[in-house]
Tab-separated table of C-alpha atoms in Angstrom:
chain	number	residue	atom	x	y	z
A	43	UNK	CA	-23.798	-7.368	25.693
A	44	UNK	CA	-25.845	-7.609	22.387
A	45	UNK	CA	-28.526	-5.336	20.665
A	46	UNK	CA	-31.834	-5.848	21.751
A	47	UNK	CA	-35.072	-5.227	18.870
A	48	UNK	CA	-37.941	-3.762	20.849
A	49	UNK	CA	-41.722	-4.069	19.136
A	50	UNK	CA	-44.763	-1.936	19.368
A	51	UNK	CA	-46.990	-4.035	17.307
A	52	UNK	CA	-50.171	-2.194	14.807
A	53	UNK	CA	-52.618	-3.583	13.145
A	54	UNK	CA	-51.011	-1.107	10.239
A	55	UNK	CA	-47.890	-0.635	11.478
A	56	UNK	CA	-44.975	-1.963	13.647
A	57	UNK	CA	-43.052	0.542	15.694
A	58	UNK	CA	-39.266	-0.637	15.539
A	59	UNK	CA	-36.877	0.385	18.435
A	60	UNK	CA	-33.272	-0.803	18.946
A	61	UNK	CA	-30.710	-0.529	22.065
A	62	UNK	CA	-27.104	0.344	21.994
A	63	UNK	CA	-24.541	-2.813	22.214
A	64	UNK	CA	-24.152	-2.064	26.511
A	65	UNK	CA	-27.935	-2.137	26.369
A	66	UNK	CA	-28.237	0.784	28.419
A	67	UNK	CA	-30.281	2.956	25.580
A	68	UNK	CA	-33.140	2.623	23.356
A	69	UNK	CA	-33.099	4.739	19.928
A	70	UNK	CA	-35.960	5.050	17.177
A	71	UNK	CA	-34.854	2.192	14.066
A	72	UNK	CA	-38.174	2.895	11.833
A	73	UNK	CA	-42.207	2.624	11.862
A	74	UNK	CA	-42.566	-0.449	9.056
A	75	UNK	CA	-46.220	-0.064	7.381
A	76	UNK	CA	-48.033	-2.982	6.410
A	77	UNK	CA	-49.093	-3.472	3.192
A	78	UNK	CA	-52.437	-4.163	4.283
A	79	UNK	CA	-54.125	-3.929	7.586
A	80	UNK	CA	-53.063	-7.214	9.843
A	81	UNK	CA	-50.118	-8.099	7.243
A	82	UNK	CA	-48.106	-9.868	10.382
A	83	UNK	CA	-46.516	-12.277	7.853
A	84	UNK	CA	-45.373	-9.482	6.283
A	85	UNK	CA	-43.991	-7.376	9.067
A	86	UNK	CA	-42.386	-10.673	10.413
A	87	UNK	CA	-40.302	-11.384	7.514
A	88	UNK	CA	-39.105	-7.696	7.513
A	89	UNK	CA	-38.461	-7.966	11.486
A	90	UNK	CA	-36.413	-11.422	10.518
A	91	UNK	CA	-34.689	-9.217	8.164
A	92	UNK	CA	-33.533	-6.914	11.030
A	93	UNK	CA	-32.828	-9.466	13.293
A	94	UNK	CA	-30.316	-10.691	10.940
A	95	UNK	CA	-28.324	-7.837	10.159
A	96	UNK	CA	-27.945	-7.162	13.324
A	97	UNK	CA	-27.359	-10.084	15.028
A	98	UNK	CA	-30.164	-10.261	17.422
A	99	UNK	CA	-31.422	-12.935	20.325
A	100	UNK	CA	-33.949	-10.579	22.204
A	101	UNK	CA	-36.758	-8.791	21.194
A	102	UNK	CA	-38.973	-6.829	23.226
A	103	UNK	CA	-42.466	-7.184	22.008
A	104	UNK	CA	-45.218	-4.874	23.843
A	105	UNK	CA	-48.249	-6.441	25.287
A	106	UNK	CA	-51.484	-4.269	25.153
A	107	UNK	CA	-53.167	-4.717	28.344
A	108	UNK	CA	-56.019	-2.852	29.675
A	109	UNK	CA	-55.908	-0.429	32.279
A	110	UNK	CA	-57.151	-2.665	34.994
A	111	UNK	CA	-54.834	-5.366	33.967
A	112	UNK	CA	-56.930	-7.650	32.071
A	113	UNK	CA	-55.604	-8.902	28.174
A	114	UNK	CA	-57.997	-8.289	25.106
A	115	UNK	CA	-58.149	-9.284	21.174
A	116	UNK	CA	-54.960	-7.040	20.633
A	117	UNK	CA	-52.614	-8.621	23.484
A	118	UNK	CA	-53.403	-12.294	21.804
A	119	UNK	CA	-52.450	-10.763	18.316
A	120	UNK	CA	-48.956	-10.036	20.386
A	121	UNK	CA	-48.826	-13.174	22.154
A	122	UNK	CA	-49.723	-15.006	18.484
A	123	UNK	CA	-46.738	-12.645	16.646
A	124	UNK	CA	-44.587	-13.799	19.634
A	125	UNK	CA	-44.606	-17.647	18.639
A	126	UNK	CA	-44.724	-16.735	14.523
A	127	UNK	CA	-41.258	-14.572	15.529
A	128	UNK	CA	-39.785	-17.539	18.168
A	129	UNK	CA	-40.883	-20.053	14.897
A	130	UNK	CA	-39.002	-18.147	12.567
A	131	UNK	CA	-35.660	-17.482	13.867
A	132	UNK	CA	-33.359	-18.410	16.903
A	133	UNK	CA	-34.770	-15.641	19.328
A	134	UNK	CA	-36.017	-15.125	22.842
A	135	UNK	CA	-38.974	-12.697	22.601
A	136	UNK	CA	-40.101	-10.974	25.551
A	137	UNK	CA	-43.466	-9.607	26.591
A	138	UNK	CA	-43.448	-6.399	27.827
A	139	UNK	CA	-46.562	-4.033	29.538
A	140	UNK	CA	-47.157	-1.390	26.673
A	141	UNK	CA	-49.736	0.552	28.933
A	142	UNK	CA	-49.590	3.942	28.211
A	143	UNK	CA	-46.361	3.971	25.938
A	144	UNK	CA	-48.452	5.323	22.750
A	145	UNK	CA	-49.587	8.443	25.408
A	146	UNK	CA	-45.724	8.730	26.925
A	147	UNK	CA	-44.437	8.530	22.873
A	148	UNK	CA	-47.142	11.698	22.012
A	149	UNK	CA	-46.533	13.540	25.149
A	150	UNK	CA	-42.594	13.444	24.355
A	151	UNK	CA	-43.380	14.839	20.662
A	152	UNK	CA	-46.168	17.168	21.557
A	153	UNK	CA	-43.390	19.077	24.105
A	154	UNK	CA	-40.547	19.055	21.162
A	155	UNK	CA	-43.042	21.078	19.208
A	156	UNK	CA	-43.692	18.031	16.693
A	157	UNK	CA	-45.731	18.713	13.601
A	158	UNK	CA	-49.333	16.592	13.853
A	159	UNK	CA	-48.093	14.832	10.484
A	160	UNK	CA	-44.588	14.192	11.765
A	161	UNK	CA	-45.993	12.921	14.883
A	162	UNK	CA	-48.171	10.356	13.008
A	163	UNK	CA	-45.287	9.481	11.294
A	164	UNK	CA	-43.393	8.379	14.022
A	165	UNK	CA	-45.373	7.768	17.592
A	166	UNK	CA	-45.520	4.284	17.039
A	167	UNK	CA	-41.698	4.663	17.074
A	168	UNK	CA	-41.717	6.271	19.705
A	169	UNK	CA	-43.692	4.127	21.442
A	170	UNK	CA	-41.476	1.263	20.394
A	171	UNK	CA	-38.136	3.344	22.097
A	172	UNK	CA	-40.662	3.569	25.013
A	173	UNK	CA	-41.530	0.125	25.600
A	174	UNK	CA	-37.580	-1.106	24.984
A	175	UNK	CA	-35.786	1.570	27.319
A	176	UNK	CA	-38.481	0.338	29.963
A	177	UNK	CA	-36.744	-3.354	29.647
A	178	UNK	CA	-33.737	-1.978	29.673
A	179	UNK	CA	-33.959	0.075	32.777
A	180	UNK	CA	-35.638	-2.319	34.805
A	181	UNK	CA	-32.751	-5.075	33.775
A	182	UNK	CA	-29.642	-3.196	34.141
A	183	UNK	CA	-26.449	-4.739	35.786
């Protein structure tokens, strides 16, 4: 099996998770800050850069939806990064619920005792490890 990239998309930052090669667990890669807010040209180029390295055909990408299901401003920015990412390299990217990853991500780093600046520093990783490990547990062989 291959590496899979999972996304938690910002308008300031990009969470960036990545599973092992049996694609059985999701670890924390890095939260890449834009150089200015809604910089998706930017972060793309940097995710292409990953993608590369690594050899990578799936990404993850969470989808903001509301709590009663319906999609807002932020999903289309995901659903708009999705084609920009499928345009720019040879990659399947998949759409994944982000509900309540951001909350899961704090909760986890609240309970290991987590600084409040640490925990700004890396939630949106977290949140990223959140939304891949829930691909990968739902497609497991």
């Amino acid at each position: 099996m291959e590496k899979i990239l999972g996304l938690d998309l910002g308008s300031r930052t990009c969470g960036i998770a990545m599973s092992d090669a049996l694609g059985m667990l999701a670890h924390g890669v890095e939260t890449y800050r834009f150089p200015q807010p809604n910089a998706y040209k930017n972060c793309a180029k940097h995710i292409k850069e990953i993608v590369e390295a690594n050899n990578i055909h799936t990404i993850v990408l969470g989808l903001p939806k509301h709590m009663n299901g319906d999609l807002g401003e932020r999903a289309q920015i995901s659903v708009d990064f999705k084609k920009r990412l499928e345009d720019m390299m040879d990659v399947e990217v998949i759409l994944e619920d982000e509900r309540l990853t951001t909350v899961i991500a704090t909760n986890n780093l609240l309970f290991g005792d987590v600084s409040r600046k640490k925990r700004k520093q890396v939630v949106d990783k977290m949140a990223a490890v959140e939304i891949l490990q829930g691909y990968l547990d739902r497609n497991r062989k």
